[in-house]
Amino acid sequence: MKLLIVDDEQPARVRMQRLLGDIGNHTVVAEADHGEAALDAVQTHAPDVVLMDIRMPGMGGLEAARHLAQLDQPPAVIFTTAYNEYALEAFDAQAVGYLVKPVRLEKLARALEHAERLSTAQLDAVRDADETPTARTHFSARMGDRLRMIPVEQALYLQADQKYVAVGLPDEEVLIDDSLKSIEAEFGSDVFFRIHRNALVAVAHLRGVEKRRDGTIGALVHGSDKSLDVSRRHAAELRRFIRGG
């Protein structure tokens, strides 16, 4: 099988390479030291299995695994971590294995055998979980057969667009395969505030509200000339939020 090793510590990657050499019958096609690099490596090298640490600078392993699950042919993910408290979150993130460091040769071999035995249907079932225990740092947008990572902090607003959600950025809108309801539940109103049944506004970018000539209310955000519709139902709540209570 083709393998990708993801760990922010170079000695850990070297040790994993050594263990895999002892097992044999596998090829390490690439290494990465954080989640975003892992996503790029997967899309470039198409590994069968990703051996991934959980705690890493920037995007961690749990979030990277959730993004990988959106690919048409995602790899199996085996987490390797020094912390055993992430086990439940790991399997929510569609992992097929969970190894606690220091990783033992026998357990690694068994985990790889398990990943190799899993049929496509079984892998799909493992990846079918839609839990997101911790909020993401990035949204992922499908661009053909690749994923584009959008930092959550760059999103100005989110608007429902048929079965997708449009992420408003300073110069463009990008569609993601999420729902406003799930995003609202994941981040809470202190990050994305509901202004309409079809829209959330990023609190960090909110610069005020305006009353339009036709009597409707619009929300204004830094970095965009767009005035976002605010429903009557949410207008009073938004004003109270801006005033701080």
Short mmCIF file of C-alpha atoms in Angstrom, two decimals:
data_model
loop_
_atom_site.label_atom_id
_atom_site.label_comp_id
_atom_site.label_asym_id
_atom_site.label_seq_id
_atom_site.Cartn_x
_atom_site.Cartn_y
_atom_site.Cartn_z
CA MET A 1 0.00 0.00 0.00
CA LYS A 2 1.00 3.62 -0.51
CA LEU A 3 1.36 5.49 2.78
CA LEU A 4 1.57 9.13 3.88
CA ILE A 5 3.20 9.98 7.23
CA VAL A 6 1.95 13.13 8.95
CA ASP A 7 3.65 14.36 12.12
CA ASP A 8 5.04 17.74 13.13
CA GLU A 9 8.06 16.10 14.80
CA GLN A 10 10.74 14.95 12.40
CA PRO A 11 12.13 12.25 14.77
CA ALA A 12 8.64 10.72 14.94
CA ARG A 13 8.48 10.57 11.14
CA VAL A 14 11.92 8.93 11.02
CA ARG A 15 10.86 6.33 13.60
CA MET A 16 7.66 5.59 11.65
CA GLN A 17 9.72 5.13 8.47
CA ARG A 18 11.92 2.65 10.33
CA LEU A 19 8.94 0.68 11.65
CA LEU A 20 7.39 0.52 8.19
CA GLY A 21 10.70 -0.69 6.79
CA ASP A 22 10.62 -3.56 9.29
CA ILE A 23 7.07 -4.46 8.24
CA GLY A 24 7.76 -4.24 4.50
CA ASN A 25 5.29 -4.44 1.58
CA HIS A 26 4.42 -0.74 1.91
CA THR A 27 5.70 2.41 0.21
CA VAL A 28 5.88 5.82 1.89
CA VAL A 29 4.99 8.23 -0.94
CA ALA A 30 5.28 11.47 1.07
CA GLU A 31 5.56 13.10 4.49
CA ALA A 32 3.84 16.17 5.95
CA ASP A 33 4.24 18.14 9.17
CA HIS A 34 0.72 19.59 9.58
CA GLY A 35 -2.85 19.08 8.41
CA GLU A 36 -2.89 21.45 5.45
CA ALA A 37 0.29 19.92 4.05
CA ALA A 38 -1.31 16.49 4.50
CA LEU A 39 -4.32 17.53 2.41
CA ASP A 40 -2.04 18.72 -0.39
CA ALA A 41 0.04 15.53 -0.22
CA VAL A 42 -3.03 13.28 -0.38
CA GLN A 43 -4.31 15.05 -3.48
CA THR A 44 -0.89 14.87 -5.13
CA HIS A 45 0.20 11.35 -4.21
CA ALA A 46 -3.13 9.50 -3.61
CA PRO A 47 -1.97 7.31 -0.70
CA ASP A 48 -4.06 4.36 0.42
CA VAL A 49 -3.44 5.07 4.11
CA VAL A 50 -2.52 8.21 6.08
CA LEU A 51 -0.65 7.71 9.35
CA MET A 52 -1.40 10.98 11.11
CA ASP A 53 -0.63 12.69 14.40
CA ILE A 54 -3.49 14.57 16.07
CA ARG A 55 -1.88 17.53 17.85
CA MET A 56 -0.01 19.63 15.29
CA PRO A 57 0.50 23.37 14.74
CA GLY A 58 -2.13 24.97 12.52
CA MET A 59 -4.61 22.39 11.27
CA GLY A 60 -4.56 19.29 13.45
CA GLY A 61 -5.13 15.70 12.46
CA LEU A 62 -8.79 15.48 13.44
CA GLU A 63 -9.81 18.38 11.23
CA ALA A 64 -7.62 17.19 8.36
CA ALA A 65 -9.32 13.78 8.48
CA ARG A 66 -12.76 15.39 8.25
CA HIS A 67 -11.69 17.32 5.16
CA LEU A 68 -10.17 14.20 3.59
CA ALA A 69 -13.47 12.37 4.00
CA GLN A 70 -15.00 14.76 1.42
CA LEU A 71 -12.77 13.48 -1.37
CA ASP A 72 -14.27 11.06 -3.91
CA GLN A 73 -11.69 8.42 -2.96
CA PRO A 74 -10.43 9.32 0.51
CA PRO A 75 -7.58 7.35 2.06
CA ALA A 76 -7.96 5.34 5.22
CA VAL A 77 -6.71 7.27 8.26
CA ILE A 78 -4.81 5.74 11.16
CA PHE A 79 -4.11 8.21 13.96
CA THR A 80 -0.81 8.06 15.83
CA THR A 81 -0.79 10.18 18.98
CA ALA A 82 0.69 10.46 22.44
CA TYR A 83 -2.76 11.22 23.87
CA ASN A 84 -5.38 8.52 24.34
CA GLU A 85 -8.20 10.96 25.20
CA TYR A 86 -8.86 11.66 21.51
CA ALA A 87 -10.04 8.14 20.65
CA LEU A 88 -13.76 8.93 20.39
CA GLU A 89 -13.15 12.08 18.36
CA ALA A 90 -10.79 10.14 16.11
CA PHE A 91 -13.46 7.65 15.13
CA ASP A 92 -15.99 10.45 14.70
CA ALA A 93 -13.43 11.83 12.24
CA GLN A 94 -13.64 8.58 10.24
CA ALA A 95 -10.39 6.96 11.42
CA VAL A 96 -9.93 3.23 10.84
CA GLY A 97 -7.22 2.95 13.48
CA TYR A 98 -5.85 4.69 16.59
CA LEU A 99 -2.32 4.04 17.86
CA VAL A 100 -0.88 5.57 21.03
CA LYS A 101 2.78 6.61 20.91
CA PRO A 102 5.28 5.16 21.21
CA VAL A 103 3.81 3.09 18.37
CA ARG A 104 4.64 -0.61 18.65
CA LEU A 105 5.60 -2.60 15.58
CA GLU A 106 3.00 -5.33 16.13
CA LYS A 107 0.13 -2.87 16.62
CA LEU A 108 1.15 -0.86 13.56
CA ALA A 109 1.27 -4.00 11.45
CA ARG A 110 -2.20 -5.05 12.65
CA ALA A 111 -3.64 -1.60 11.96
CA LEU A 112 -2.26 -1.63 8.40
CA GLU A 113 -3.61 -5.15 7.83
CA HIS A 114 -7.00 -3.97 9.07
CA ALA A 115 -6.97 -0.97 6.73
CA GLU A 116 -5.98 -3.19 3.81
CA ARG A 117 -8.79 -5.66 4.51
CA LEU A 118 -11.49 -3.01 4.63
CA SER A 119 -13.65 -3.03 1.54
CA THR A 120 -14.76 0.21 -0.11
CA ALA A 121 -18.23 -0.24 1.40
CA GLN A 122 -16.76 -0.66 4.87
CA LEU A 123 -14.58 2.43 4.48
CA ASP A 124 -17.62 4.41 3.36
CA ALA A 125 -19.50 3.25 6.44
CA VAL A 126 -16.63 4.25 8.74
CA ARG A 127 -16.50 7.69 7.10
CA ASP A 128 -20.26 8.20 7.26
CA ALA A 129 -20.12 9.93 10.65
CA ASP A 130 -21.06 13.60 10.51
CA GLU A 131 -19.92 14.61 13.98
CA THR A 132 -17.73 17.67 14.45
CA PRO A 133 -16.78 17.74 18.14
CA THR A 134 -14.47 20.74 17.77
CA ALA A 135 -14.86 23.72 15.46
CA ARG A 136 -12.82 23.73 12.28
CA THR A 137 -10.13 26.25 11.44
CA HIS A 138 -10.90 25.93 7.72
CA PHE A 139 -13.85 25.36 5.42
CA SER A 140 -13.18 23.03 2.47
CA ALA A 141 -14.57 23.72 -1.00
CA ARG A 142 -14.59 21.20 -3.83
CA MET A 143 -12.80 22.56 -6.89
CA GLY A 144 -13.06 19.80 -9.46
CA ASP A 145 -11.20 16.84 -8.00
CA ARG A 146 -9.33 18.94 -5.44
CA LEU A 147 -10.13 20.65 -2.16
CA ARG A 148 -9.57 24.35 -1.52
CA MET A 149 -8.97 25.30 2.10
CA ILE A 150 -10.61 28.56 3.26
CA PRO A 151 -9.55 29.88 6.69
CA VAL A 152 -12.67 30.38 8.80
CA GLU A 153 -11.34 33.75 9.95
CA GLN A 154 -11.47 35.05 6.35
CA ALA A 155 -15.20 34.39 5.92
CA LEU A 156 -17.23 37.62 5.99
CA TYR A 157 -20.64 35.96 5.80
CA LEU A 158 -22.36 32.71 4.87
CA GLN A 159 -25.44 32.53 2.68
CA ALA A 160 -27.55 29.54 1.70
CA ASP A 161 -27.33 28.88 -2.05
CA GLN A 162 -29.72 26.05 -2.95
CA LYS A 163 -28.12 22.91 -1.44
CA TYR A 164 -24.78 24.65 -0.84
CA VAL A 165 -23.57 27.57 1.29
CA ALA A 166 -21.73 30.52 -0.25
CA VAL A 167 -18.78 31.74 1.81
CA GLY A 168 -18.37 35.48 1.30
CA LEU A 169 -14.74 36.56 0.92
CA PRO A 170 -13.42 40.05 0.15
CA ASP A 171 -13.21 39.41 -3.61
CA GLU A 172 -15.39 36.37 -4.27
CA GLU A 173 -17.93 33.85 -3.04
CA VAL A 174 -17.00 30.17 -2.76
CA LEU A 175 -19.50 27.33 -2.42
CA ILE A 176 -19.07 24.73 0.31
CA ASP A 177 -21.06 21.57 0.95
CA ASP A 178 -22.37 22.50 4.39
CA SER A 179 -25.61 23.77 5.90
CA LEU A 180 -26.08 27.02 7.80
CA LYS A 181 -27.63 25.06 10.64
CA SER A 182 -24.59 22.82 11.07
CA ILE A 183 -22.18 25.77 10.83
CA GLU A 184 -24.19 27.71 13.41
CA ALA A 185 -24.18 24.73 15.76
CA GLU A 186 -20.46 24.16 15.26
CA PHE A 187 -19.23 27.71 15.84
CA GLY A 188 -21.97 29.42 17.88
CA SER A 189 -23.38 32.93 17.61
CA ASP A 190 -20.21 34.54 18.96
CA VAL A 191 -18.49 33.61 15.68
CA PHE A 192 -21.31 33.57 13.11
CA PHE A 193 -24.49 35.47 14.03
CA ARG A 194 -27.82 34.58 12.43
CA ILE A 195 -29.29 37.59 10.55
CA HIS A 196 -31.72 35.79 8.26
CA ARG A 197 -33.00 32.26 7.78
CA ASN A 198 -30.66 32.17 4.78
CA ALA A 199 -27.62 34.00 6.18
CA LEU A 200 -25.03 34.22 8.96
CA VAL A 201 -22.63 37.13 9.39
CA ALA A 202 -19.09 36.83 10.76
CA VAL A 203 -19.02 38.72 14.05
CA ALA A 204 -15.35 39.62 13.63
CA HIS A 205 -16.12 41.40 10.34
CA LEU A 206 -19.44 43.01 11.25
CA ARG A 207 -19.25 46.83 11.10
CA GLY A 208 -22.89 47.79 11.65
CA VAL A 209 -26.41 47.87 10.26
CA GLU A 210 -28.16 50.26 7.92
CA LYS A 211 -31.78 51.15 7.34
CA ARG A 212 -32.48 51.17 3.63
CA ARG A 213 -34.77 53.54 1.79
CA ASP A 214 -37.39 50.82 1.43
CA GLY A 215 -37.42 50.34 5.22
CA THR A 216 -35.54 47.03 5.24
CA ILE A 217 -32.41 46.44 7.30
CA GLY A 218 -28.99 45.52 5.96
CA ALA A 219 -25.88 44.25 7.73
CA LEU A 220 -22.55 45.72 6.67
CA VAL A 221 -19.23 43.88 6.88
CA HIS A 222 -15.63 45.01 6.59
CA GLY A 223 -14.04 44.00 3.29
CA SER A 224 -17.23 44.00 1.23
CA ASP A 225 -19.61 46.55 -0.27
CA LYS A 226 -22.45 44.07 0.04
CA SER A 227 -25.41 44.89 2.27
CA LEU A 228 -26.78 41.64 3.67
CA ASP A 229 -30.52 41.26 4.21
CA VAL A 230 -31.52 41.19 7.87
CA SER A 231 -34.96 39.75 8.52
CA ARG A 232 -37.40 41.56 10.84
CA ARG A 233 -37.25 38.58 13.14
CA HIS A 234 -33.48 38.94 13.62
CA ALA A 235 -33.08 42.73 13.37
CA ALA A 236 -33.74 43.46 17.05
CA GLU A 237 -31.49 40.59 18.16
CA LEU A 238 -28.70 41.88 15.93
CA ARG A 239 -28.96 45.42 17.29
CA ARG A 240 -28.87 44.12 20.87
CA PHE A 241 -25.85 42.00 20.01
CA ILE A 242 -24.02 44.99 18.53
CA ARG A 243 -24.81 47.06 21.62
CA GLY A 244 -23.44 44.27 23.78
CA GLY A 245 -26.60 42.88 25.25
#
